[in-house]
PDB file of C-alpha atoms in Angstrom:
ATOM      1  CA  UNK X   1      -3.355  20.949-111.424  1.00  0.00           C
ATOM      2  CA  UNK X   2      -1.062  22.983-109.376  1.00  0.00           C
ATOM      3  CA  UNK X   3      -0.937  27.008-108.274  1.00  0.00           C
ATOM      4  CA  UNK X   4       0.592  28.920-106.512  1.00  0.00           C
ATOM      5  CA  UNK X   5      -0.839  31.687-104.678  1.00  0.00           C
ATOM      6  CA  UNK X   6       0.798  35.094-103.306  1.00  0.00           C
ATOM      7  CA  UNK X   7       4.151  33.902-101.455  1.00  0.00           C
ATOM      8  CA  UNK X   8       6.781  31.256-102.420  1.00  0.00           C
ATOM      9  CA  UNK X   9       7.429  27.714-103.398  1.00  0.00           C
ATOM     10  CA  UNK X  10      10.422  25.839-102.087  1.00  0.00           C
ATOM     11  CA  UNK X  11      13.763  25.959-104.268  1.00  0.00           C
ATOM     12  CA  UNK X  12      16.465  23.992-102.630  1.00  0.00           C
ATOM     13  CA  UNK X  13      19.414  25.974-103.438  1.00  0.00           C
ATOM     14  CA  UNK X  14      19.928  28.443-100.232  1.00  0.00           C
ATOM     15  CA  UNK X  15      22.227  30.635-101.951  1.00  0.00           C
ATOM     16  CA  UNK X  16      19.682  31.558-104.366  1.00  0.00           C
ATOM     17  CA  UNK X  17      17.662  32.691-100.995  1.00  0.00           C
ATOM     18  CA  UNK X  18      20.638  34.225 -99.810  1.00  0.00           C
ATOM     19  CA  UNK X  19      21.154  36.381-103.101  1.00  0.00           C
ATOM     20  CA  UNK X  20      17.579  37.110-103.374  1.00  0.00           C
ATOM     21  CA  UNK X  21      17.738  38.760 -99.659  1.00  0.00           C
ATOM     22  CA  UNK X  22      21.159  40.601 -99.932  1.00  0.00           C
ATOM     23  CA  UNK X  23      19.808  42.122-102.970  1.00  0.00           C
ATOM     24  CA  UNK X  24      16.694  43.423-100.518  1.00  0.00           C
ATOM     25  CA  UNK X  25      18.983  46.273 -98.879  1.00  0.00           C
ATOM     26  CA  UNK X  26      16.933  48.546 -96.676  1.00  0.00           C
ATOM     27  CA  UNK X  27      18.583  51.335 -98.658  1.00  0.00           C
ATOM     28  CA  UNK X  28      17.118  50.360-101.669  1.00  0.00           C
ATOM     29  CA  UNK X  29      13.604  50.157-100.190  1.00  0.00           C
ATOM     30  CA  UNK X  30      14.072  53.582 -98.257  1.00  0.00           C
ATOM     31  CA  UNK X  31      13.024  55.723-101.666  1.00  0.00           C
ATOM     32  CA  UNK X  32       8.735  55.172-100.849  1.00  0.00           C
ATOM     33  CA  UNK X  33       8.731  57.287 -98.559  1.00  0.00           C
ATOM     34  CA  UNK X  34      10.384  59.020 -95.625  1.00  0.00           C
ATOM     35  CA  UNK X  35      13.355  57.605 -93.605  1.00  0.00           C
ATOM     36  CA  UNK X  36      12.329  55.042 -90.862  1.00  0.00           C
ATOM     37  CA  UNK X  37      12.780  56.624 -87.540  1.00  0.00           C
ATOM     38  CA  UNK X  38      13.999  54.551 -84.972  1.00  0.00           C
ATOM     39  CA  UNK X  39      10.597  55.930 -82.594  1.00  0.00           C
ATOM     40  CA  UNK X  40       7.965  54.040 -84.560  1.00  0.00           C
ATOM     41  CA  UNK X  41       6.541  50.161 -83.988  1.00  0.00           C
ATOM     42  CA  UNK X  42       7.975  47.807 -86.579  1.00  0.00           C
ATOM     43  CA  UNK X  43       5.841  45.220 -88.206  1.00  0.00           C
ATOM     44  CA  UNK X  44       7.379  42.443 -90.296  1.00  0.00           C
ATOM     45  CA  UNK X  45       4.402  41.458 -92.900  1.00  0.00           C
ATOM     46  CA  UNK X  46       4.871  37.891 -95.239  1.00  0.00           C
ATOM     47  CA  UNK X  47       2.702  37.718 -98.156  1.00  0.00           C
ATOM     48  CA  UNK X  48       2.844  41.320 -98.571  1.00  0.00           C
ATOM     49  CA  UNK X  49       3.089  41.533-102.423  1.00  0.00           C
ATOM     50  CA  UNK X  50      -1.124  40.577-102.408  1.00  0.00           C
ATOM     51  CA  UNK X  51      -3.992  39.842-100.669  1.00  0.00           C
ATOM     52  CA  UNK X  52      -4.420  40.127 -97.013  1.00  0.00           C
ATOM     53  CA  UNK X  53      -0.768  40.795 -96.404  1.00  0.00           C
ATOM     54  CA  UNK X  54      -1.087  43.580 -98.624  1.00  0.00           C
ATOM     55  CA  UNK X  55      -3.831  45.005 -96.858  1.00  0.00           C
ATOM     56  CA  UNK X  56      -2.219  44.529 -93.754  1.00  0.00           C
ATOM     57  CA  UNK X  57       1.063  46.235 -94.732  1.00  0.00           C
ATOM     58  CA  UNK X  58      -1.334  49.589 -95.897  1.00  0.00           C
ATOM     59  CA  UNK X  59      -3.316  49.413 -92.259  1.00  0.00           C
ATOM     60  CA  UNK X  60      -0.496  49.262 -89.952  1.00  0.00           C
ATOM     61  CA  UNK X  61       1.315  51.860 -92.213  1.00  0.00           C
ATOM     62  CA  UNK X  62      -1.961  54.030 -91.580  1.00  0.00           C
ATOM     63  CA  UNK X  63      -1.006  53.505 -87.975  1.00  0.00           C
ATOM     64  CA  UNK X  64       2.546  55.193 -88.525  1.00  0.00           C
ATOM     65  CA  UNK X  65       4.212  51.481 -88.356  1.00  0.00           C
ATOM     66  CA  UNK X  66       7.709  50.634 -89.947  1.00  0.00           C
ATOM     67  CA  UNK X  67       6.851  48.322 -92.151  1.00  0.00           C
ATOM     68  CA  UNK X  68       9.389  45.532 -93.107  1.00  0.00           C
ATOM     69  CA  UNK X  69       7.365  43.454 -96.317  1.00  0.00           C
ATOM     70  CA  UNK X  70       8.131  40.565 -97.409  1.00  0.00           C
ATOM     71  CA  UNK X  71       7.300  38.182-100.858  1.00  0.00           C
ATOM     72  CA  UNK X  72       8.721  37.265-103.629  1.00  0.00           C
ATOM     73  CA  UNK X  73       7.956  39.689-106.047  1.00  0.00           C
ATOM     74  CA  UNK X  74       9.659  43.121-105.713  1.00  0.00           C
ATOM     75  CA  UNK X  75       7.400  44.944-108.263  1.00  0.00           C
ATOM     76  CA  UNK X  76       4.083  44.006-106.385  1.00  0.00           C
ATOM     77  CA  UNK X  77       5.946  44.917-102.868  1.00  0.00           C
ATOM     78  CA  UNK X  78       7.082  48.052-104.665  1.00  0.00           C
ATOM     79  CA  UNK X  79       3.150  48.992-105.083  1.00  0.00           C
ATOM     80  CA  UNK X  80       2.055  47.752-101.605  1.00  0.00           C
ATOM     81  CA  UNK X  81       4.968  50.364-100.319  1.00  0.00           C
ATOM     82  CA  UNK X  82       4.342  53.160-102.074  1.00  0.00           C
ATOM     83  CA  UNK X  83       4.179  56.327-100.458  1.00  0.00           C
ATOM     84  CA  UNK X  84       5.432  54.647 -97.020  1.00  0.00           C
ATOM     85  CA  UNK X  85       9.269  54.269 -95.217  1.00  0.00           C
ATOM     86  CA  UNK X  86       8.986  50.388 -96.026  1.00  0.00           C
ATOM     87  CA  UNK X  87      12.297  48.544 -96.014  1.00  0.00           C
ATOM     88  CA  UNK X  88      11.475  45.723 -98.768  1.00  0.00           C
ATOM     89  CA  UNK X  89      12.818  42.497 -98.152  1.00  0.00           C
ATOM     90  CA  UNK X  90      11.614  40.296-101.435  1.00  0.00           C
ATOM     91  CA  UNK X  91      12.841  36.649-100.682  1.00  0.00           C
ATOM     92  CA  UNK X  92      11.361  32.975-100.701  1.00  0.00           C
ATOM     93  CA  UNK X  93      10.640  31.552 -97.706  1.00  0.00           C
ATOM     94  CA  UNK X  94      10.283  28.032 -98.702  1.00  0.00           C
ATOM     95  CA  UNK X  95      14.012  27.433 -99.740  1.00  0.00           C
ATOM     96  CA  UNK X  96      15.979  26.330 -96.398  1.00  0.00           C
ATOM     97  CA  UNK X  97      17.605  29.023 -95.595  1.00  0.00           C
ATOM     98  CA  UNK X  98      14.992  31.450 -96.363  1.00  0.00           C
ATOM     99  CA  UNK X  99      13.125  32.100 -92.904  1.00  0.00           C
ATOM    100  CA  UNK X 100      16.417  32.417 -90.920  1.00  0.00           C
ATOM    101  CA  UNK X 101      18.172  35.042 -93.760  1.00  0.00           C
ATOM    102  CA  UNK X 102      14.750  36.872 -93.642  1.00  0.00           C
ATOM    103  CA  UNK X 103      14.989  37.388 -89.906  1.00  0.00           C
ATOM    104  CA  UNK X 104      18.423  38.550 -89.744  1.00  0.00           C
ATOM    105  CA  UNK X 105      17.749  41.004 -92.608  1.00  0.00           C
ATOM    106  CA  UNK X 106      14.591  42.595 -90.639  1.00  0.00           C
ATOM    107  CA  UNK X 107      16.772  42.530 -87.760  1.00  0.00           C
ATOM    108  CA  UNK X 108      19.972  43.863 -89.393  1.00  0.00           C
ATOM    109  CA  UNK X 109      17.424  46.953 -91.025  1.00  0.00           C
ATOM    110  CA  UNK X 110      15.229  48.297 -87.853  1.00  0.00           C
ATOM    111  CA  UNK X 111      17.023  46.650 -85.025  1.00  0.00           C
ATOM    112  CA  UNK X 112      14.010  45.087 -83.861  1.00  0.00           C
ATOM    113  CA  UNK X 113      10.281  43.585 -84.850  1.00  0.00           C
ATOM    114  CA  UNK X 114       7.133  44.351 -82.367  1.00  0.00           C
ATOM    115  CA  UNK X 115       4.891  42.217 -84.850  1.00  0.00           C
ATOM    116  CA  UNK X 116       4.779  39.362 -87.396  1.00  0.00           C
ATOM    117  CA  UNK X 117       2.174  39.052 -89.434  1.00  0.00           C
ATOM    118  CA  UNK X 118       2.855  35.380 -90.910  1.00  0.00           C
ATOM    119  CA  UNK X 119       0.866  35.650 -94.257  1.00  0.00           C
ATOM    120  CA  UNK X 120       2.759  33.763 -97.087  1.00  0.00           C
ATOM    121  CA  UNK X 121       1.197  31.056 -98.326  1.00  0.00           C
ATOM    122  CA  UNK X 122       0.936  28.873-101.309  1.00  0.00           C
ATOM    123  CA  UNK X 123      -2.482  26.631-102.734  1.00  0.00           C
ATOM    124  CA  UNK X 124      -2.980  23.315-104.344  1.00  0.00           C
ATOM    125  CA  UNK X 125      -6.176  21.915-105.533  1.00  0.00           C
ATOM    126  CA  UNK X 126      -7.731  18.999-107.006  1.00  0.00           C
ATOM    127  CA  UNK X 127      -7.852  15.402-105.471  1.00  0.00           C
ATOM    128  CA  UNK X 128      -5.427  14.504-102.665  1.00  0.00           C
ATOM    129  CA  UNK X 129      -4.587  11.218-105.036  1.00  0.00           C
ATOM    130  CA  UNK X 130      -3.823  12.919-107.678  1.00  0.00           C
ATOM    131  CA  UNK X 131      -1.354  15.409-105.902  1.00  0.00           C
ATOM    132  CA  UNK X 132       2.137  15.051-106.685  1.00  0.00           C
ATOM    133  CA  UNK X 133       4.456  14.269-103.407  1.00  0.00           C
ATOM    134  CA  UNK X 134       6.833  17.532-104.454  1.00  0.00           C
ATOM    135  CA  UNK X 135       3.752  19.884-103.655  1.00  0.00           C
ATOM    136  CA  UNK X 136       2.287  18.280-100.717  1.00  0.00           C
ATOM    137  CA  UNK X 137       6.168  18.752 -99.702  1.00  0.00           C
ATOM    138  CA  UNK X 138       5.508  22.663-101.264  1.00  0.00           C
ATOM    139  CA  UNK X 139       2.087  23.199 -99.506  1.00  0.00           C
ATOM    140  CA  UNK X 140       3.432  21.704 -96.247  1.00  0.00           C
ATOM    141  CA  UNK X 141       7.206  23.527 -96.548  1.00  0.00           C
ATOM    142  CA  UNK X 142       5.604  27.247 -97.112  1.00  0.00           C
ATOM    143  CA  UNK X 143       2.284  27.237 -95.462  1.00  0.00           C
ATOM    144  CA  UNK X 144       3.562  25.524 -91.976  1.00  0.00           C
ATOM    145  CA  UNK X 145       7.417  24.576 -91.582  1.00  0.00           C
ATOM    146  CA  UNK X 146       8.345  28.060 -92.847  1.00  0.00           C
ATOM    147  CA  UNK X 147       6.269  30.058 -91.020  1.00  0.00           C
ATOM    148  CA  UNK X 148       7.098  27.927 -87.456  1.00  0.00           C
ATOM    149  CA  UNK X 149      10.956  28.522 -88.382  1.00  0.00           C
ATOM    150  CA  UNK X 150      10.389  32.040 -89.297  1.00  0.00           C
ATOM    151  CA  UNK X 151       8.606  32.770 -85.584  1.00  0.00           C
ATOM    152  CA  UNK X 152      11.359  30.656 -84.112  1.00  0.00           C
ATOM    153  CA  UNK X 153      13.981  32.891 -85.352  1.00  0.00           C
ATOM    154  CA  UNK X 154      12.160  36.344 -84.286  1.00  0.00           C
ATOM    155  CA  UNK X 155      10.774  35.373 -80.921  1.00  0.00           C
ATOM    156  CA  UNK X 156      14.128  35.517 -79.160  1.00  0.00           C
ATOM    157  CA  UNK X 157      14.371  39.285 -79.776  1.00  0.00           C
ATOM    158  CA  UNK X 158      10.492  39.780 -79.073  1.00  0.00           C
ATOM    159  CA  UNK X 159      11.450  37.696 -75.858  1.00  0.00           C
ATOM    160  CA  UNK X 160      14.644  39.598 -74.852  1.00  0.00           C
ATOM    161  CA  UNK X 161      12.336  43.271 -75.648  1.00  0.00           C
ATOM    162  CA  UNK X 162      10.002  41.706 -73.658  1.00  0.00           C
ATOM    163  CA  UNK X 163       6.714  42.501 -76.007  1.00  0.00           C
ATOM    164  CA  UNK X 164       5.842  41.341 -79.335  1.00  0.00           C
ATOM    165  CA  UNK X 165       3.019  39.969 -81.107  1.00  0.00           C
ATOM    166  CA  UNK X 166       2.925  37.202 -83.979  1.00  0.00           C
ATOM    167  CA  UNK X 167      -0.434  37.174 -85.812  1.00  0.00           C
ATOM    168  CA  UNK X 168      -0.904  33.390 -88.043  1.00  0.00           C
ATOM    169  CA  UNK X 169      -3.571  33.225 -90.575  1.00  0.00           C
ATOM    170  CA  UNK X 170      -5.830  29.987 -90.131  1.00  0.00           C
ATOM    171  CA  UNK X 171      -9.451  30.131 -91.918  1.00  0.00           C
ATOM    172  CA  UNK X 172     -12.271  29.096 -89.877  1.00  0.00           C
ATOM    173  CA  UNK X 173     -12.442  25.716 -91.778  1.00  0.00           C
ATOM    174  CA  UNK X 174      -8.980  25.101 -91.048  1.00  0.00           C
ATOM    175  CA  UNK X 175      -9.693  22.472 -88.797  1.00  0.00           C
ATOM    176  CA  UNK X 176     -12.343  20.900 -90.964  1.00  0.00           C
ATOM    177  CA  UNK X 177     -11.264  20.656 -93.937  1.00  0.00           C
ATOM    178  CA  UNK X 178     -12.769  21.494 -97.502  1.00  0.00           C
ATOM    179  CA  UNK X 179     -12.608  19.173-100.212  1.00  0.00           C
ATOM    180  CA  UNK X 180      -9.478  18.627-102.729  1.00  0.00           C
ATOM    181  CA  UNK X 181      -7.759  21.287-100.565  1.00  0.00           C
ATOM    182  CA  UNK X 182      -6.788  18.569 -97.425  1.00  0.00           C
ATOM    183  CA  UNK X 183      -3.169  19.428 -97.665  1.00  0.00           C
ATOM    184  CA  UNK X 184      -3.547  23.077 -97.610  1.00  0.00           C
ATOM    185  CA  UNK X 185      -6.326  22.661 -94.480  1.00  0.00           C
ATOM    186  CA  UNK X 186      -3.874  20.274 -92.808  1.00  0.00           C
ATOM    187  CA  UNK X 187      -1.302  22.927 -92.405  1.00  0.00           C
ATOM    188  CA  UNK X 188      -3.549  25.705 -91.667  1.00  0.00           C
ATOM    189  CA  UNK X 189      -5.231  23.313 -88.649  1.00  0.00           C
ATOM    190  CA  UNK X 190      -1.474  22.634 -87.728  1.00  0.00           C
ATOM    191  CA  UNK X 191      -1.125  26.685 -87.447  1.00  0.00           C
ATOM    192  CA  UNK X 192      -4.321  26.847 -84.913  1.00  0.00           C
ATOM    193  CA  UNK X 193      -2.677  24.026 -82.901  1.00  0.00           C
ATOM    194  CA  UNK X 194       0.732  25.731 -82.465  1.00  0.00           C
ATOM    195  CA  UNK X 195      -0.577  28.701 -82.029  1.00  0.00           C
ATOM    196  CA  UNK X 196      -2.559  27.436 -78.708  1.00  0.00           C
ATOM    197  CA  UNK X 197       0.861  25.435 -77.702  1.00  0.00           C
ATOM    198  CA  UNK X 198       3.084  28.644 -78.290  1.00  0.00           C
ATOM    199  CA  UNK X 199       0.484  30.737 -76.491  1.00  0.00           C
ATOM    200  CA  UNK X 200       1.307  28.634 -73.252  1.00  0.00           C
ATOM    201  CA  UNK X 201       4.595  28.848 -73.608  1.00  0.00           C
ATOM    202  CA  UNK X 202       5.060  32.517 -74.092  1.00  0.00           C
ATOM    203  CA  UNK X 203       3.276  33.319 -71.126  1.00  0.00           C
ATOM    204  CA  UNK X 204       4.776  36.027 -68.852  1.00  0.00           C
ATOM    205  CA  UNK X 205       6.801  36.840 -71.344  1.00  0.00           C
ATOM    206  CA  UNK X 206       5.411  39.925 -72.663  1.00  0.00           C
ATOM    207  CA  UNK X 207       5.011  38.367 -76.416  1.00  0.00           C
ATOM    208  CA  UNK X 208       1.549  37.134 -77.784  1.00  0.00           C
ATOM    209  CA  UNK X 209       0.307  35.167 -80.136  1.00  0.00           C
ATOM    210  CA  UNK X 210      -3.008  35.706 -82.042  1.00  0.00           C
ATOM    211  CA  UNK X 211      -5.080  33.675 -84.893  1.00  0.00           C
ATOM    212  CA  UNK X 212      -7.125  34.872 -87.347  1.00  0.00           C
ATOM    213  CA  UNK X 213      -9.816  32.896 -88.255  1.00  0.00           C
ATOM    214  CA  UNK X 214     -12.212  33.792 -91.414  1.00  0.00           C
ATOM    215  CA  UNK X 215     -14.129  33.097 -94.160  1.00  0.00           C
ATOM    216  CA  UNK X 216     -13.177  32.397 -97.209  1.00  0.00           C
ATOM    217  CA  UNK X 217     -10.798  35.322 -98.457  1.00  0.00           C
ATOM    218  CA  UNK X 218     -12.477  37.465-101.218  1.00  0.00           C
ATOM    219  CA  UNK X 219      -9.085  37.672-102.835  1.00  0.00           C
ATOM    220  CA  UNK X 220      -7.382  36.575-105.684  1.00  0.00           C
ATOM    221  CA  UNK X 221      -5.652  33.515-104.071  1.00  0.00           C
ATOM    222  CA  UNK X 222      -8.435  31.027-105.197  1.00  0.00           C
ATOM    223  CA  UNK X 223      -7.466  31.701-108.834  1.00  0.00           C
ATOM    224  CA  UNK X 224      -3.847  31.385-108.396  1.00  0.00           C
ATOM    225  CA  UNK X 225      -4.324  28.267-107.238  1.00  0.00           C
ATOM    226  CA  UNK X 226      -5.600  26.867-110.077  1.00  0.00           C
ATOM    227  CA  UNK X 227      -9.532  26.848-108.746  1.00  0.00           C
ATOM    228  CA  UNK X 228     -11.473  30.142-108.771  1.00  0.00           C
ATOM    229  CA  UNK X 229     -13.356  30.400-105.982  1.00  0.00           C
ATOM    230  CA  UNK X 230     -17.037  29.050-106.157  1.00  0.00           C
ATOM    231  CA  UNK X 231     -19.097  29.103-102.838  1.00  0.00           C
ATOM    232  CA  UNK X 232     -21.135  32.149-101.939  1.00  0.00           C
ATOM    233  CA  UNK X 233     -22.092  30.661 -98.325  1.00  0.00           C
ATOM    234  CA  UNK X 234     -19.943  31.665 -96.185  1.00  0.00           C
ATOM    235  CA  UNK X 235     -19.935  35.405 -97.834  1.00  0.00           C
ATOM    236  CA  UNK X 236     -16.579  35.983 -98.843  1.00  0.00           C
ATOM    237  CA  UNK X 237     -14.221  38.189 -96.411  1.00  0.00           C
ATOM    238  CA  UNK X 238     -12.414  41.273 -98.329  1.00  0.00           C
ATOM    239  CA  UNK X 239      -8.921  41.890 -97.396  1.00  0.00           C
ATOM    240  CA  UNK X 240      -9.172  44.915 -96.397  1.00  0.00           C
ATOM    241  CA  UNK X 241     -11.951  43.598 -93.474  1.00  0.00           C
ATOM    242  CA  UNK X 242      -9.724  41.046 -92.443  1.00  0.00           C
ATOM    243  CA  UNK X 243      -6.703  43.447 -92.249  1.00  0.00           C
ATOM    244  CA  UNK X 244      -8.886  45.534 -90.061  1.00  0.00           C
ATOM    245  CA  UNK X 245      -9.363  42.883 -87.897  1.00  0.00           C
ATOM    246  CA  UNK X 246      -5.789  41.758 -87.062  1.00  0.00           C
ATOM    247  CA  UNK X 247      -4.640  45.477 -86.162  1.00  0.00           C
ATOM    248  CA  UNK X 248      -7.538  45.599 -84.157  1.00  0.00           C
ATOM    249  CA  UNK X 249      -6.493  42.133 -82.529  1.00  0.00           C
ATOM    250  CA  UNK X 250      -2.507  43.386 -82.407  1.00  0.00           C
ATOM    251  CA  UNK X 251      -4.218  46.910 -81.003  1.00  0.00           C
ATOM    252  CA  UNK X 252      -6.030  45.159 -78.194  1.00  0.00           C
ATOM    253  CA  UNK X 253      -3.882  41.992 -77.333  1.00  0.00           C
ATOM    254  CA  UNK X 254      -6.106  39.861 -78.776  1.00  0.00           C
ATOM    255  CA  UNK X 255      -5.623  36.302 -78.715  1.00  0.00           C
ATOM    256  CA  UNK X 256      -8.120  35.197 -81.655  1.00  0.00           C
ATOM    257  CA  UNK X 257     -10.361  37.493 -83.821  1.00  0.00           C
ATOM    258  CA  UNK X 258     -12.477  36.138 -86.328  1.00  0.00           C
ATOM    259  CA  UNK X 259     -13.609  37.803 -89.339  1.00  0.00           C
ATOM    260  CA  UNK X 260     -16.549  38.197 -89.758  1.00  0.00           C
ATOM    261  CA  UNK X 261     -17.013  37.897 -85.921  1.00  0.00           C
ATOM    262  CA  UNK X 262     -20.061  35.563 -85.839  1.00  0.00           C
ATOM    263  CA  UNK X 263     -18.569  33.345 -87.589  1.00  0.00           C
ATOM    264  CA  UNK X 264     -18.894  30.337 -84.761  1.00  0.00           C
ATOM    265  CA  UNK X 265     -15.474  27.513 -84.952  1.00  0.00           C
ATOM    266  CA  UNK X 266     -16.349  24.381 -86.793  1.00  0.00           C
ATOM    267  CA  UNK X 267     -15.170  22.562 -84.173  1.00  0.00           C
ATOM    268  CA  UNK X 268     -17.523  23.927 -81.585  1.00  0.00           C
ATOM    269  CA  UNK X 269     -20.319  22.906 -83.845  1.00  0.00           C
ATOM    270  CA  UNK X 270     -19.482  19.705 -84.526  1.00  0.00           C
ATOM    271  CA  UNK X 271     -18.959  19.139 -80.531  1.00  0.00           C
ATOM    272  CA  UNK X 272     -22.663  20.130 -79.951  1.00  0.00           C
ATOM    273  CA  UNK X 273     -24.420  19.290 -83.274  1.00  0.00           C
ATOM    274  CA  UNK X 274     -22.567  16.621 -85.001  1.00  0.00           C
ATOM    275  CA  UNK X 275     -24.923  15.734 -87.321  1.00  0.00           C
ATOM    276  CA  UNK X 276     -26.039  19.244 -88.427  1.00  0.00           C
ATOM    277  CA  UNK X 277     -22.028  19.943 -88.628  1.00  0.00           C
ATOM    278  CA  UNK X 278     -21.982  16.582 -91.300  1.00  0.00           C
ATOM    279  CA  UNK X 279     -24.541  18.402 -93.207  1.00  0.00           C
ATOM    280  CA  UNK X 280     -23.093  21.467 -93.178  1.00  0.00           C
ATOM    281  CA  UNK X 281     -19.673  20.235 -94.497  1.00  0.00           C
ATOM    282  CA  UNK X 282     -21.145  17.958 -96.968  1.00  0.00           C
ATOM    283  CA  UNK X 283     -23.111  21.139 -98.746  1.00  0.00           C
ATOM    284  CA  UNK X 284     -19.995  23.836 -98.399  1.00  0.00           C
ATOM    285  CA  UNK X 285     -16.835  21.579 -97.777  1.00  0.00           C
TER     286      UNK X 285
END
């Protein structure tokens, strides 16, 4: 059984992408709100038609940020933008060109992007064996190649401003895993491990990198991908929380905020109590 959650799935012809983002003119976004003025931050939010991303998009317009949103369906951006200066930018970032034509639209509509919120991202469940080998290509194409080619596109202009910020999305389990869910896991512990990699290398550069690292989201991604979410331990995370926490994080040049914050790593726990961590995945993973 296979759903997709708020974002895209891949579609290999690129000049569907490419109509899909020329039809995303900033004019046409421009009538939510105000004009953009050229003084304010700009944040580039994926995901933004639901969920955290749209939660996001609504805190750092609180803020008085440009926001540049991104999904693939205008009518949900539309209500995420409302009231606001956003420039919408609908596209899907799983087809090939999609991360690169994304980037140069941003670019080509506020000149420059202070921070990327990376929050598109698509679910599969049931059991790995049973998964068909297009969507563990999906899973892996939207939730990790996408988003790395999508920062690799915008960090030369963070670089050359020198300041930036790009925020990932990794849940705390990410690098444990939860049962007939391993693909989506394995890309979201591939997202903590670049981000520590990237975090080197941008060093002295004036750009950071920060993860966010919850709970399960109290959203409606579960159901969209085709399993409704059933654990009550750990308490779900609203959106709205967790989009609290990474403007706080982007506020204060945080490198890692975690939502809710005692939530403590699953791989420090299994480190220093490996057989309480065994127990603790075999009841909630």
């Amino acid at each position: 059984m296979t759903h997709t959650g708020s974002g895209s799935t891949h579609d290999p012809r690129a000049g569907l992408a490419r109509r899909r983002l020329a039809d995303a003119a900033p004019a046409t976004a421009r009538e939510h709100g105000p004009p953009p003025r050229a003084d304010r931050p700009v944040a580039l939010v994926t995901g933004a038609s639901s969920g955290i991303g749209a939660a996001t998009a609504r805190r750092f317009a609180e803020d008085g940020w440009q926001l540049l949103l991104n999904g693939r369906d205008r009518r949900s951006l539309e209500e995420t933008a409302a009231g606001t200066s956003a420039v919408l930018l609908p596209a899907d970032l799983g087809a090939p060109e999609g991360p690169r034509l994304l980037a140069e639209s941003a670019l080509r509509a506020t000149g420059r992007i202070d921070v990327l919120v990376a929050g598109a991202g698509i679910g599969w469940s049931g059991p790995f064996t049973a998964m068909p080998h297009t969507d563990i290509d999906r899973v892996l194409s939207l939730n990790l190649n996408a988003t790395l080619h999508l920062v690799r596109e915008v960090l030369p202009s963070m670089a050359a401003a020198g300041r930036g910020r790009v925020v990932l999305l990794g849940p705390v389990v990410g690098t444990a895993g939860v049962r007939e869910e391993a693909v989506h896991f394995a890309a979201k512990a591939g997202l903590a491990a670049f981000a520590t990699a990237l975090r080197q290398e941008l060093r002295g550069t004036g750009v950071g990198v920060t993860l966010v690292v919850s709970g399960p989201g109290n959203t409606a991604f579960p159901a969209r991908r085709g399993r409704p979410g059933r654990r009550s331990r750990p308490r779900p995370a609203p959106a709205a929380r967790v989009a609290g926490a990474i403007r706080d994080a982007v506020r204060h040049g945080r490198d890692e905020t975690r939502v809710p914050g005692r939530l403590i790593p699953p791989d420090r726990t299994r480190g220093t109590a490996p057989g309480p961590y065994r127990r603790l995945l075999d009841r909630f993973g």
